[in-house]
Amino acid sequence: LCNLHTSCTYTVIMSVVSISRDGGNQAEVHLHGATLTSWKVDGEELTFVSRDAVFDGKKAIRGGIPVVFPNFGPWELGPQHGFARTSTWKLLEPPVQGKPVAVFELEDNEQTRAMWNYRFKVRYTVSVGERQLDTNLDITNTGDQPFDFTALLHTYFRLPDISKTTVSGLNGCTYLDKVHKDHKTEGRDLVSIAGETDSMYEATSSVHRITHGAGGYTFVVTKRNLPDTVVWNPWADKAKAMSDFGDDQYVNMICVEAGHVASRVLLPPQQTFSGGQTITLEKKQNL
């Protein structure tokens, strides 16, 4: 599928949807969890996926962009981070000529209603642009009862060295430091990582700049209707304790996760919540 200006093809192999803008700019999304597991620009891989990630169609994939819905964190009704990232999604709309965009869909079913008895439809749109990746959630309450939820795009960014990376757009924000179990206010213009980090920031800037990413790029994350941001890195000890994470791989990743998680979204019947992010690459830096 192509035109004179932009080629765009897709294939589905072993439940993996491949979307290609051109030879070196492409993304791959697993139907298991609708988890994006690859984004390449000029052939450079920009997402982090653990070398020990499990692809058994049951466990959440460790890396890429898992979709978190209808609950972020521990959940008394079901698995941590909800069921979206471990459910089988369907490819609703494949790319068409000149439009490297795929739409995935998850609807309530017997299994989801056994945990969370509500009617819903989630559409997840993945678009590959020129040095840009856009991911968007449209969550619709298709039932006759209101429900509330939290949702998040659990994005893993690939890095050459976590010690050189900084994240902007968090200064002045209150956050829950889950490692030290304390509420704090961020005082740094540029947040760096020097140990285990699991911080949920509230009401953050709509734009984050993540420096010294893969290929020397700066990732610019622009959020839409996702007011909160989670920053995560397991560091050495926790990495060793995780069966699906390489012991030394914490050096090469950071999660900067756009979400609506500090407060729950109340969604009336027949209404839709939309939120997403655009990740844009800035020019390479000297590493």
PDB file of C-alpha atoms in Angstrom:
ATOM      1  CA  LEU A   1       0.000   0.000   0.000  1.00  0.00           C
ATOM      2  CA  CYS A   2       1.741   3.185  -1.070  1.00  0.00           C
ATOM      3  CA  ASN A   3       1.596   6.501  -2.859  1.00  0.00           C
ATOM      4  CA  LEU A   4       4.190   8.878  -4.247  1.00  0.00           C
ATOM      5  CA  HIS A   5       4.850  10.551  -0.918  1.00  0.00           C
ATOM      6  CA  THR A   6       4.369   7.993   1.831  1.00  0.00           C
ATOM      7  CA  SER A   7       4.421   4.228   1.694  1.00  0.00           C
ATOM      8  CA  CYS A   8       2.404   2.393   4.291  1.00  0.00           C
ATOM      9  CA  THR A   9       1.982  -1.319   4.673  1.00  0.00           C
ATOM     10  CA  TYR A  10       0.783  -3.677   7.322  1.00  0.00           C
ATOM     11  CA  THR A  11       1.052  -7.358   7.998  1.00  0.00           C
ATOM     12  CA  VAL A  12      -0.330  -9.610  10.716  1.00  0.00           C
ATOM     13  CA  ILE A  13       1.994 -12.448  11.671  1.00  0.00           C
ATOM     14  CA  MET A  14       1.488 -14.549  14.805  1.00  0.00           C
ATOM     15  CA  SER A  15      -0.935 -11.971  16.232  1.00  0.00           C
ATOM     16  CA  VAL A  16       1.512  -9.101  15.638  1.00  0.00           C
ATOM     17  CA  VAL A  17       0.377  -6.154  13.521  1.00  0.00           C
ATOM     18  CA  SER A  18       3.211  -4.409  11.706  1.00  0.00           C
ATOM     19  CA  ILE A  19       2.586  -0.856  10.496  1.00  0.00           C
ATOM     20  CA  SER A  20       5.211   0.603   8.183  1.00  0.00           C
ATOM     21  CA  ARG A  21       5.384   4.184   6.979  1.00  0.00           C
ATOM     22  CA  ASP A  22       8.482   3.364   4.962  1.00  0.00           C
ATOM     23  CA  GLY A  23      11.365   0.950   5.204  1.00  0.00           C
ATOM     24  CA  GLY A  24      12.945   2.412   8.324  1.00  0.00           C
ATOM     25  CA  ASN A  25       9.912   3.913  10.101  1.00  0.00           C
ATOM     26  CA  GLN A  26       7.530   1.384  11.550  1.00  0.00           C
ATOM     27  CA  ALA A  27       5.718   0.064  14.602  1.00  0.00           C
ATOM     28  CA  GLU A  28       4.573  -3.342  15.778  1.00  0.00           C
ATOM     29  CA  VAL A  29       1.587  -4.022  18.011  1.00  0.00           C
ATOM     30  CA  HIS A  30       0.706  -7.360  19.605  1.00  0.00           C
ATOM     31  CA  LEU A  31      -2.974  -8.225  19.698  1.00  0.00           C
ATOM     32  CA  HIS A  32      -2.229  -9.552  23.188  1.00  0.00           C
ATOM     33  CA  GLY A  33      -2.881  -6.432  25.224  1.00  0.00           C
ATOM     34  CA  ALA A  34      -2.688  -4.228  22.116  1.00  0.00           C
ATOM     35  CA  THR A  35       0.871  -3.757  23.351  1.00  0.00           C
ATOM     36  CA  LEU A  36       3.127  -1.772  21.070  1.00  0.00           C
ATOM     37  CA  THR A  37       6.436  -3.620  21.188  1.00  0.00           C
ATOM     38  CA  SER A  38       8.483  -1.779  18.573  1.00  0.00           C
ATOM     39  CA  TRP A  39       8.836   1.700  17.143  1.00  0.00           C
ATOM     40  CA  LYS A  40      11.682   2.347  14.753  1.00  0.00           C
ATOM     41  CA  VAL A  41      12.775   5.550  13.054  1.00  0.00           C
ATOM     42  CA  ASP A  42      15.420   5.251  10.346  1.00  0.00           C
ATOM     43  CA  GLY A  43      15.883   1.689  11.566  1.00  0.00           C
ATOM     44  CA  GLU A  44      16.705   2.757  15.165  1.00  0.00           C
ATOM     45  CA  GLU A  45      14.667   0.929  17.848  1.00  0.00           C
ATOM     46  CA  LEU A  46      13.245   3.457  20.311  1.00  0.00           C
ATOM     47  CA  THR A  47      11.100   1.374  22.640  1.00  0.00           C
ATOM     48  CA  PHE A  48      12.466  -0.848  25.380  1.00  0.00           C
ATOM     49  CA  VAL A  49      11.311  -4.461  25.634  1.00  0.00           C
ATOM     50  CA  SER A  50      12.992  -6.709  28.160  1.00  0.00           C
ATOM     51  CA  ARG A  51      15.040  -9.536  26.709  1.00  0.00           C
ATOM     52  CA  ASP A  52      13.241 -11.783  29.241  1.00  0.00           C
ATOM     53  CA  ALA A  53       9.734 -10.581  28.348  1.00  0.00           C
ATOM     54  CA  VAL A  54       7.186 -13.405  28.181  1.00  0.00           C
ATOM     55  CA  PHE A  55       5.083 -13.777  25.029  1.00  0.00           C
ATOM     56  CA  ASP A  56       2.720 -16.545  26.121  1.00  0.00           C
ATOM     57  CA  GLY A  57      -0.584 -14.766  25.499  1.00  0.00           C
ATOM     58  CA  LYS A  58      -1.244 -14.698  29.245  1.00  0.00           C
ATOM     59  CA  LYS A  59       1.315 -12.571  31.059  1.00  0.00           C
ATOM     60  CA  ALA A  60       1.578  -8.837  30.373  1.00  0.00           C
ATOM     61  CA  ILE A  61       4.439  -8.046  27.988  1.00  0.00           C
ATOM     62  CA  ARG A  62       7.339  -6.404  29.819  1.00  0.00           C
ATOM     63  CA  GLY A  63       8.056  -3.366  27.711  1.00  0.00           C
ATOM     64  CA  GLY A  64       6.781  -1.278  24.824  1.00  0.00           C
ATOM     65  CA  ILE A  65       3.501   0.463  25.627  1.00  0.00           C
ATOM     66  CA  PRO A  66       1.135  -1.726  27.660  1.00  0.00           C
ATOM     67  CA  VAL A  67      -2.392  -0.280  27.927  1.00  0.00           C
ATOM     68  CA  VAL A  68      -3.604   0.074  31.529  1.00  0.00           C
ATOM     69  CA  PHE A  69      -7.411  -0.064  31.987  1.00  0.00           C
ATOM     70  CA  PRO A  70      -9.703  -0.049  33.970  1.00  0.00           C
ATOM     71  CA  ASN A  71      -7.397   0.260  36.963  1.00  0.00           C
ATOM     72  CA  PHE A  72      -3.867   1.483  37.561  1.00  0.00           C
ATOM     73  CA  GLY A  73      -1.977  -0.318  40.322  1.00  0.00           C
ATOM     74  CA  PRO A  74      -3.178  -3.091  42.635  1.00  0.00           C
ATOM     75  CA  TRP A  75      -6.843  -3.942  42.075  1.00  0.00           C
ATOM     76  CA  GLU A  76      -9.070  -5.858  44.427  1.00  0.00           C
ATOM     77  CA  LEU A  77     -11.330  -6.958  41.554  1.00  0.00           C
ATOM     78  CA  GLY A  78      -8.678  -8.370  39.248  1.00  0.00           C
ATOM     79  CA  PRO A  79      -5.029  -8.272  38.128  1.00  0.00           C
ATOM     80  CA  GLN A  80      -2.732  -5.354  38.817  1.00  0.00           C
ATOM     81  CA  HIS A  81      -3.130  -2.620  36.196  1.00  0.00           C
ATOM     82  CA  GLY A  82      -6.425  -4.133  35.044  1.00  0.00           C
ATOM     83  CA  PHE A  83      -7.228  -6.596  32.283  1.00  0.00           C
ATOM     84  CA  ALA A  84      -6.643  -4.577  29.104  1.00  0.00           C
ATOM     85  CA  ARG A  85      -2.927  -5.394  28.899  1.00  0.00           C
ATOM     86  CA  THR A  86      -3.593  -9.138  29.131  1.00  0.00           C
ATOM     87  CA  SER A  87      -6.726  -9.333  26.964  1.00  0.00           C
ATOM     88  CA  THR A  88      -6.840 -10.259  23.290  1.00  0.00           C
ATOM     89  CA  TRP A  89      -7.779  -7.222  21.209  1.00  0.00           C
ATOM     90  CA  LYS A  90      -9.037  -7.230  17.644  1.00  0.00           C
ATOM     91  CA  LEU A  91      -7.703  -5.245  14.731  1.00  0.00           C
ATOM     92  CA  LEU A  92     -10.670  -3.029  13.898  1.00  0.00           C
ATOM     93  CA  GLU A  93      -9.137  -0.865  11.175  1.00  0.00           C
ATOM     94  CA  PRO A  94      -5.909  -1.746   9.361  1.00  0.00           C
ATOM     95  CA  PRO A  95      -3.847   0.959   7.649  1.00  0.00           C
ATOM     96  CA  VAL A  96      -5.012   2.183   4.269  1.00  0.00           C
ATOM     97  CA  GLN A  97      -3.053   3.708   1.416  1.00  0.00           C
ATOM     98  CA  GLY A  98      -1.079   6.733   2.553  1.00  0.00           C
ATOM     99  CA  LYS A  99      -2.353   6.464   6.124  1.00  0.00           C
ATOM    100  CA  PRO A 100      -0.120   4.382   8.460  1.00  0.00           C
ATOM    101  CA  VAL A 101      -2.725   4.136  11.222  1.00  0.00           C
ATOM    102  CA  ALA A 102      -4.201   1.056  12.923  1.00  0.00           C
ATOM    103  CA  VAL A 103      -7.193   0.924  15.258  1.00  0.00           C
ATOM    104  CA  PHE A 104      -7.576  -1.831  17.850  1.00  0.00           C
ATOM    105  CA  GLU A 105     -10.674  -2.596  19.899  1.00  0.00           C
ATOM    106  CA  LEU A 106     -11.516  -4.288  23.181  1.00  0.00           C
ATOM    107  CA  GLU A 107     -15.109  -4.821  24.301  1.00  0.00           C
ATOM    108  CA  ASP A 108     -16.500  -6.243  27.495  1.00  0.00           C
ATOM    109  CA  ASN A 109     -16.951  -9.988  27.464  1.00  0.00           C
ATOM    110  CA  GLU A 110     -17.843 -12.766  29.860  1.00  0.00           C
ATOM    111  CA  GLN A 111     -14.338 -12.776  31.339  1.00  0.00           C
ATOM    112  CA  THR A 112     -14.149  -9.028  31.934  1.00  0.00           C
ATOM    113  CA  ARG A 113     -17.688  -8.863  33.346  1.00  0.00           C
ATOM    114  CA  ALA A 114     -16.827 -11.594  35.840  1.00  0.00           C
ATOM    115  CA  MET A 115     -14.264  -9.170  37.296  1.00  0.00           C
ATOM    116  CA  TRP A 116     -15.839  -5.819  36.511  1.00  0.00           C
ATOM    117  CA  ASN A 117     -19.498  -5.984  35.553  1.00  0.00           C
ATOM    118  CA  TYR A 118     -19.777  -3.067  33.147  1.00  0.00           C
ATOM    119  CA  ARG A 119     -20.310  -2.663  29.423  1.00  0.00           C
ATOM    120  CA  PHE A 120     -17.554  -0.807  27.593  1.00  0.00           C
ATOM    121  CA  LYS A 121     -15.681  -0.415  24.348  1.00  0.00           C
ATOM    122  CA  VAL A 122     -12.065   0.752  24.121  1.00  0.00           C
ATOM    123  CA  ARG A 123     -10.607   1.848  20.813  1.00  0.00           C
ATOM    124  CA  TYR A 124      -6.847   2.295  20.658  1.00  0.00           C
ATOM    125  CA  THR A 125      -5.388   4.134  17.692  1.00  0.00           C
ATOM    126  CA  VAL A 126      -1.701   3.854  16.787  1.00  0.00           C
ATOM    127  CA  SER A 127      -0.319   6.241  14.159  1.00  0.00           C
ATOM    128  CA  VAL A 128       3.202   6.234  12.730  1.00  0.00           C
ATOM    129  CA  GLY A 129       4.352   9.655  11.541  1.00  0.00           C
ATOM    130  CA  GLU A 130       7.611  11.130  10.397  1.00  0.00           C
ATOM    131  CA  ARG A 131       9.796  10.866  13.518  1.00  0.00           C
ATOM    132  CA  GLN A 132       6.560  10.670  15.484  1.00  0.00           C
ATOM    133  CA  LEU A 133       4.342   8.092  17.176  1.00  0.00           C
ATOM    134  CA  ASP A 134       0.801   8.821  18.315  1.00  0.00           C
ATOM    135  CA  THR A 135      -1.244   6.558  20.596  1.00  0.00           C
ATOM    136  CA  ASN A 136      -4.806   7.422  21.589  1.00  0.00           C
ATOM    137  CA  LEU A 137      -7.487   5.807  23.762  1.00  0.00           C
ATOM    138  CA  ASP A 138     -11.232   6.262  23.268  1.00  0.00           C
ATOM    139  CA  ILE A 139     -13.104   4.626  26.148  1.00  0.00           C
ATOM    140  CA  THR A 140     -16.889   4.396  25.764  1.00  0.00           C
ATOM    141  CA  ASN A 141     -19.457   3.365  28.352  1.00  0.00           C
ATOM    142  CA  THR A 142     -21.826   1.254  26.244  1.00  0.00           C
ATOM    143  CA  GLY A 143     -24.028   0.244  29.177  1.00  0.00           C
ATOM    144  CA  ASP A 144     -26.807   1.904  31.160  1.00  0.00           C
ATOM    145  CA  GLN A 145     -24.870   2.398  34.409  1.00  0.00           C
ATOM    146  CA  PRO A 146     -22.048   4.876  35.081  1.00  0.00           C
ATOM    147  CA  PHE A 147     -18.618   3.478  35.896  1.00  0.00           C
ATOM    148  CA  ASP A 148     -15.300   4.908  37.048  1.00  0.00           C
ATOM    149  CA  PHE A 149     -11.813   3.931  36.003  1.00  0.00           C
ATOM    150  CA  THR A 150      -8.171   4.902  35.761  1.00  0.00           C
ATOM    151  CA  ALA A 151      -6.147   4.513  32.567  1.00  0.00           C
ATOM    152  CA  LEU A 152      -2.541   4.927  31.516  1.00  0.00           C
ATOM    153  CA  LEU A 153      -0.109   4.369  28.645  1.00  0.00           C
ATOM    154  CA  HIS A 154       2.783   2.533  30.322  1.00  0.00           C
ATOM    155  CA  THR A 155       5.481   3.681  27.890  1.00  0.00           C
ATOM    156  CA  TYR A 156       8.981   2.174  28.120  1.00  0.00           C
ATOM    157  CA  PHE A 157      11.646   4.312  26.449  1.00  0.00           C
ATOM    158  CA  ARG A 158      14.970   2.816  25.334  1.00  0.00           C
ATOM    159  CA  LEU A 159      18.106   4.573  26.617  1.00  0.00           C
ATOM    160  CA  PRO A 160      21.854   4.081  26.269  1.00  0.00           C
ATOM    161  CA  ASP A 161      22.478   5.102  29.899  1.00  0.00           C
ATOM    162  CA  ILE A 162      19.887   6.020  32.551  1.00  0.00           C
ATOM    163  CA  SER A 163      22.478   8.094  34.428  1.00  0.00           C
ATOM    164  CA  LYS A 164      22.526  10.656  31.598  1.00  0.00           C
ATOM    165  CA  THR A 165      18.757  10.946  31.126  1.00  0.00           C
ATOM    166  CA  THR A 166      16.531  13.711  32.499  1.00  0.00           C
ATOM    167  CA  VAL A 167      12.776  14.302  32.388  1.00  0.00           C
ATOM    168  CA  SER A 168      11.203  17.766  32.281  1.00  0.00           C
ATOM    169  CA  GLY A 169       7.686  19.002  33.041  1.00  0.00           C
ATOM    170  CA  LEU A 170       7.474  17.780  36.652  1.00  0.00           C
ATOM    171  CA  ASN A 171       8.764  20.743  38.699  1.00  0.00           C
ATOM    172  CA  GLY A 172       6.261  21.981  41.291  1.00  0.00           C
ATOM    173  CA  CYS A 173       4.047  18.903  40.991  1.00  0.00           C
ATOM    174  CA  THR A 174       2.977  16.884  44.003  1.00  0.00           C
ATOM    175  CA  TYR A 175       3.731  13.192  43.725  1.00  0.00           C
ATOM    176  CA  LEU A 176       3.439   9.919  45.556  1.00  0.00           C
ATOM    177  CA  ASP A 177       6.857   8.334  46.036  1.00  0.00           C
ATOM    178  CA  LYS A 178       5.838   4.677  46.109  1.00  0.00           C
ATOM    179  CA  VAL A 179       9.346   3.503  46.969  1.00  0.00           C
ATOM    180  CA  HIS A 180       9.511   5.529  50.182  1.00  0.00           C
ATOM    181  CA  LYS A 181       5.723   5.623  50.687  1.00  0.00           C
ATOM    182  CA  ASP A 182       5.582   9.383  51.017  1.00  0.00           C
ATOM    183  CA  HIS A 183       3.904  12.363  49.360  1.00  0.00           C
ATOM    184  CA  LYS A 184       6.330  15.004  48.109  1.00  0.00           C
ATOM    185  CA  THR A 185       6.600  18.071  45.897  1.00  0.00           C
ATOM    186  CA  GLU A 186       9.055  17.974  43.015  1.00  0.00           C
ATOM    187  CA  GLY A 187      11.627  20.761  43.153  1.00  0.00           C
ATOM    188  CA  ARG A 188      13.799  19.889  40.171  1.00  0.00           C
ATOM    189  CA  ASP A 189      13.441  21.397  36.714  1.00  0.00           C
ATOM    190  CA  LEU A 190      15.028  18.266  35.275  1.00  0.00           C
ATOM    191  CA  VAL A 191      14.393  14.990  37.089  1.00  0.00           C
ATOM    192  CA  SER A 192      17.191  12.433  36.964  1.00  0.00           C
ATOM    193  CA  ILE A 193      17.214   8.835  38.176  1.00  0.00           C
ATOM    194  CA  ALA A 194      19.810   7.499  40.601  1.00  0.00           C
ATOM    195  CA  GLY A 195      17.997   4.595  42.264  1.00  0.00           C
ATOM    196  CA  GLU A 196      14.735   2.681  42.311  1.00  0.00           C
ATOM    197  CA  THR A 197      12.001   5.090  41.240  1.00  0.00           C
ATOM    198  CA  ASP A 198       8.229   4.678  41.240  1.00  0.00           C
ATOM    199  CA  SER A 199       6.659   8.142  41.402  1.00  0.00           C
ATOM    200  CA  MET A 200       3.118   9.153  40.490  1.00  0.00           C
ATOM    201  CA  TYR A 201       3.009  12.866  39.653  1.00  0.00           C
ATOM    202  CA  GLU A 202      -0.287  14.749  39.665  1.00  0.00           C
ATOM    203  CA  ALA A 203      -1.365  17.490  37.253  1.00  0.00           C
ATOM    204  CA  THR A 204       1.885  17.542  35.309  1.00  0.00           C
ATOM    205  CA  SER A 205       2.836  19.632  32.306  1.00  0.00           C
ATOM    206  CA  SER A 206       1.296  18.535  29.017  1.00  0.00           C
ATOM    207  CA  VAL A 207       4.825  18.232  27.581  1.00  0.00           C
ATOM    208  CA  HIS A 208       7.779  16.159  28.849  1.00  0.00           C
ATOM    209  CA  ARG A 209      11.241  16.118  27.339  1.00  0.00           C
ATOM    210  CA  ILE A 210      13.248  12.941  27.934  1.00  0.00           C
ATOM    211  CA  THR A 211      16.905  13.546  27.098  1.00  0.00           C
ATOM    212  CA  HIS A 212      19.598  11.156  25.888  1.00  0.00           C
ATOM    213  CA  GLY A 213      17.279   8.527  24.510  1.00  0.00           C
ATOM    214  CA  ALA A 214      18.094   5.741  22.085  1.00  0.00           C
ATOM    215  CA  GLY A 215      20.083   6.935  19.111  1.00  0.00           C
ATOM    216  CA  GLY A 216      20.937  10.142  20.955  1.00  0.00           C
ATOM    217  CA  TYR A 217      17.438  11.513  20.453  1.00  0.00           C
ATOM    218  CA  THR A 218      15.376  13.584  22.851  1.00  0.00           C
ATOM    219  CA  PHE A 219      11.833  12.219  23.172  1.00  0.00           C
ATOM    220  CA  VAL A 220       9.196  14.948  23.394  1.00  0.00           C
ATOM    221  CA  VAL A 221       5.979  13.569  24.898  1.00  0.00           C
ATOM    222  CA  THR A 222       2.868  15.698  24.377  1.00  0.00           C
ATOM    223  CA  LYS A 223      -0.154  14.513  26.388  1.00  0.00           C
ATOM    224  CA  ARG A 224      -3.855  14.973  25.656  1.00  0.00           C
ATOM    225  CA  ASN A 225      -6.402  14.739  28.490  1.00  0.00           C
ATOM    226  CA  LEU A 226      -4.034  12.586  30.538  1.00  0.00           C
ATOM    227  CA  PRO A 227      -3.183  14.923  33.425  1.00  0.00           C
ATOM    228  CA  ASP A 228      -0.825  12.701  35.417  1.00  0.00           C
ATOM    229  CA  THR A 229       2.589  11.147  34.803  1.00  0.00           C
ATOM    230  CA  VAL A 230       4.257   8.111  36.360  1.00  0.00           C
ATOM    231  CA  VAL A 231       8.051   7.770  36.275  1.00  0.00           C
ATOM    232  CA  TRP A 232       9.444   4.278  36.885  1.00  0.00           C
ATOM    233  CA  ASN A 233      12.763   2.481  36.895  1.00  0.00           C
ATOM    234  CA  PRO A 234      13.270  -0.706  38.970  1.00  0.00           C
ATOM    235  CA  TRP A 235      17.023  -0.218  39.478  1.00  0.00           C
ATOM    236  CA  ALA A 236      19.380  -3.100  40.258  1.00  0.00           C
ATOM    237  CA  ASP A 237      17.828  -5.012  43.147  1.00  0.00           C
ATOM    238  CA  LYS A 238      14.264  -4.991  41.866  1.00  0.00           C
ATOM    239  CA  ALA A 239      15.408  -5.834  38.343  1.00  0.00           C
ATOM    240  CA  LYS A 240      17.092  -8.951  39.701  1.00  0.00           C
ATOM    241  CA  ALA A 241      13.900  -9.916  41.531  1.00  0.00           C
ATOM    242  CA  MET A 242      11.753  -9.694  38.381  1.00  0.00           C
ATOM    243  CA  SER A 243      11.657 -12.896  36.340  1.00  0.00           C
ATOM    244  CA  ASP A 244      10.793 -11.093  33.094  1.00  0.00           C
ATOM    245  CA  PHE A 245      13.393  -8.320  33.380  1.00  0.00           C
ATOM    246  CA  GLY A 246      17.110  -8.651  32.627  1.00  0.00           C
ATOM    247  CA  ASP A 247      19.255  -8.081  35.706  1.00  0.00           C
ATOM    248  CA  ASP A 248      21.308  -5.315  34.088  1.00  0.00           C
ATOM    249  CA  GLN A 249      18.682  -3.814  31.783  1.00  0.00           C
ATOM    250  CA  TYR A 250      17.503  -1.083  34.146  1.00  0.00           C
ATOM    251  CA  VAL A 251      20.409   0.992  32.804  1.00  0.00           C
ATOM    252  CA  ASN A 252      18.807   1.065  29.357  1.00  0.00           C
ATOM    253  CA  MET A 253      15.225   2.154  30.062  1.00  0.00           C
ATOM    254  CA  ILE A 254      12.890   4.583  31.712  1.00  0.00           C
ATOM    255  CA  CYS A 255       9.105   4.536  31.928  1.00  0.00           C
ATOM    256  CA  VAL A 256       7.423   7.907  31.556  1.00  0.00           C
ATOM    257  CA  GLU A 257       3.742   7.066  31.622  1.00  0.00           C
ATOM    258  CA  ALA A 258       0.927   9.405  30.637  1.00  0.00           C
ATOM    259  CA  GLY A 259      -2.292   8.647  32.478  1.00  0.00           C
ATOM    260  CA  HIS A 260      -5.415   9.641  34.360  1.00  0.00           C
ATOM    261  CA  VAL A 261      -4.525   7.929  37.628  1.00  0.00           C
ATOM    262  CA  ALA A 262      -4.436  10.416  40.523  1.00  0.00           C
ATOM    263  CA  SER A 263      -8.242  10.575  40.417  1.00  0.00           C
ATOM    264  CA  ARG A 264     -10.770   8.249  38.827  1.00  0.00           C
ATOM    265  CA  VAL A 265     -12.724   9.170  35.724  1.00  0.00           C
ATOM    266  CA  LEU A 266     -16.497   8.915  36.175  1.00  0.00           C
ATOM    267  CA  LEU A 267     -18.006   7.997  32.818  1.00  0.00           C
ATOM    268  CA  PRO A 268     -21.802   8.255  32.380  1.00  0.00           C
ATOM    269  CA  PRO A 269     -23.691   5.808  30.123  1.00  0.00           C
ATOM    270  CA  GLN A 270     -23.149   6.268  26.385  1.00  0.00           C
ATOM    271  CA  GLN A 271     -20.328   8.785  26.933  1.00  0.00           C
ATOM    272  CA  THR A 272     -16.720   8.571  25.697  1.00  0.00           C
ATOM    273  CA  PHE A 273     -13.445   9.554  27.344  1.00  0.00           C
ATOM    274  CA  SER A 274     -10.523  10.295  25.022  1.00  0.00           C
ATOM    275  CA  GLY A 275      -6.873  10.688  25.944  1.00  0.00           C
ATOM    276  CA  GLY A 276      -3.536  10.058  24.326  1.00  0.00           C
ATOM    277  CA  GLN A 277       0.036  11.062  23.653  1.00  0.00           C
ATOM    278  CA  THR A 278       2.271  12.051  20.778  1.00  0.00           C
ATOM    279  CA  ILE A 279       5.963  11.181  20.978  1.00  0.00           C
ATOM    280  CA  THR A 280       8.186  13.272  18.718  1.00  0.00           C
ATOM    281  CA  LEU A 281      11.926  12.905  18.175  1.00  0.00           C
ATOM    282  CA  GLU A 282      14.263  15.859  18.399  1.00  0.00           C
ATOM    283  CA  LYS A 283      17.700  15.918  16.835  1.00  0.00           C
ATOM    284  CA  LYS A 284      20.409  13.632  18.068  1.00  0.00           C
ATOM    285  CA  GLN A 285      22.744  14.616  20.882  1.00  0.00           C
ATOM    286  CA  ASN A 286      26.334  13.636  21.505  1.00  0.00           C
ATOM    287  CA  LEU A 287      26.309  10.823  24.045  1.00  0.00           C
TER     288      LEU A 287
END
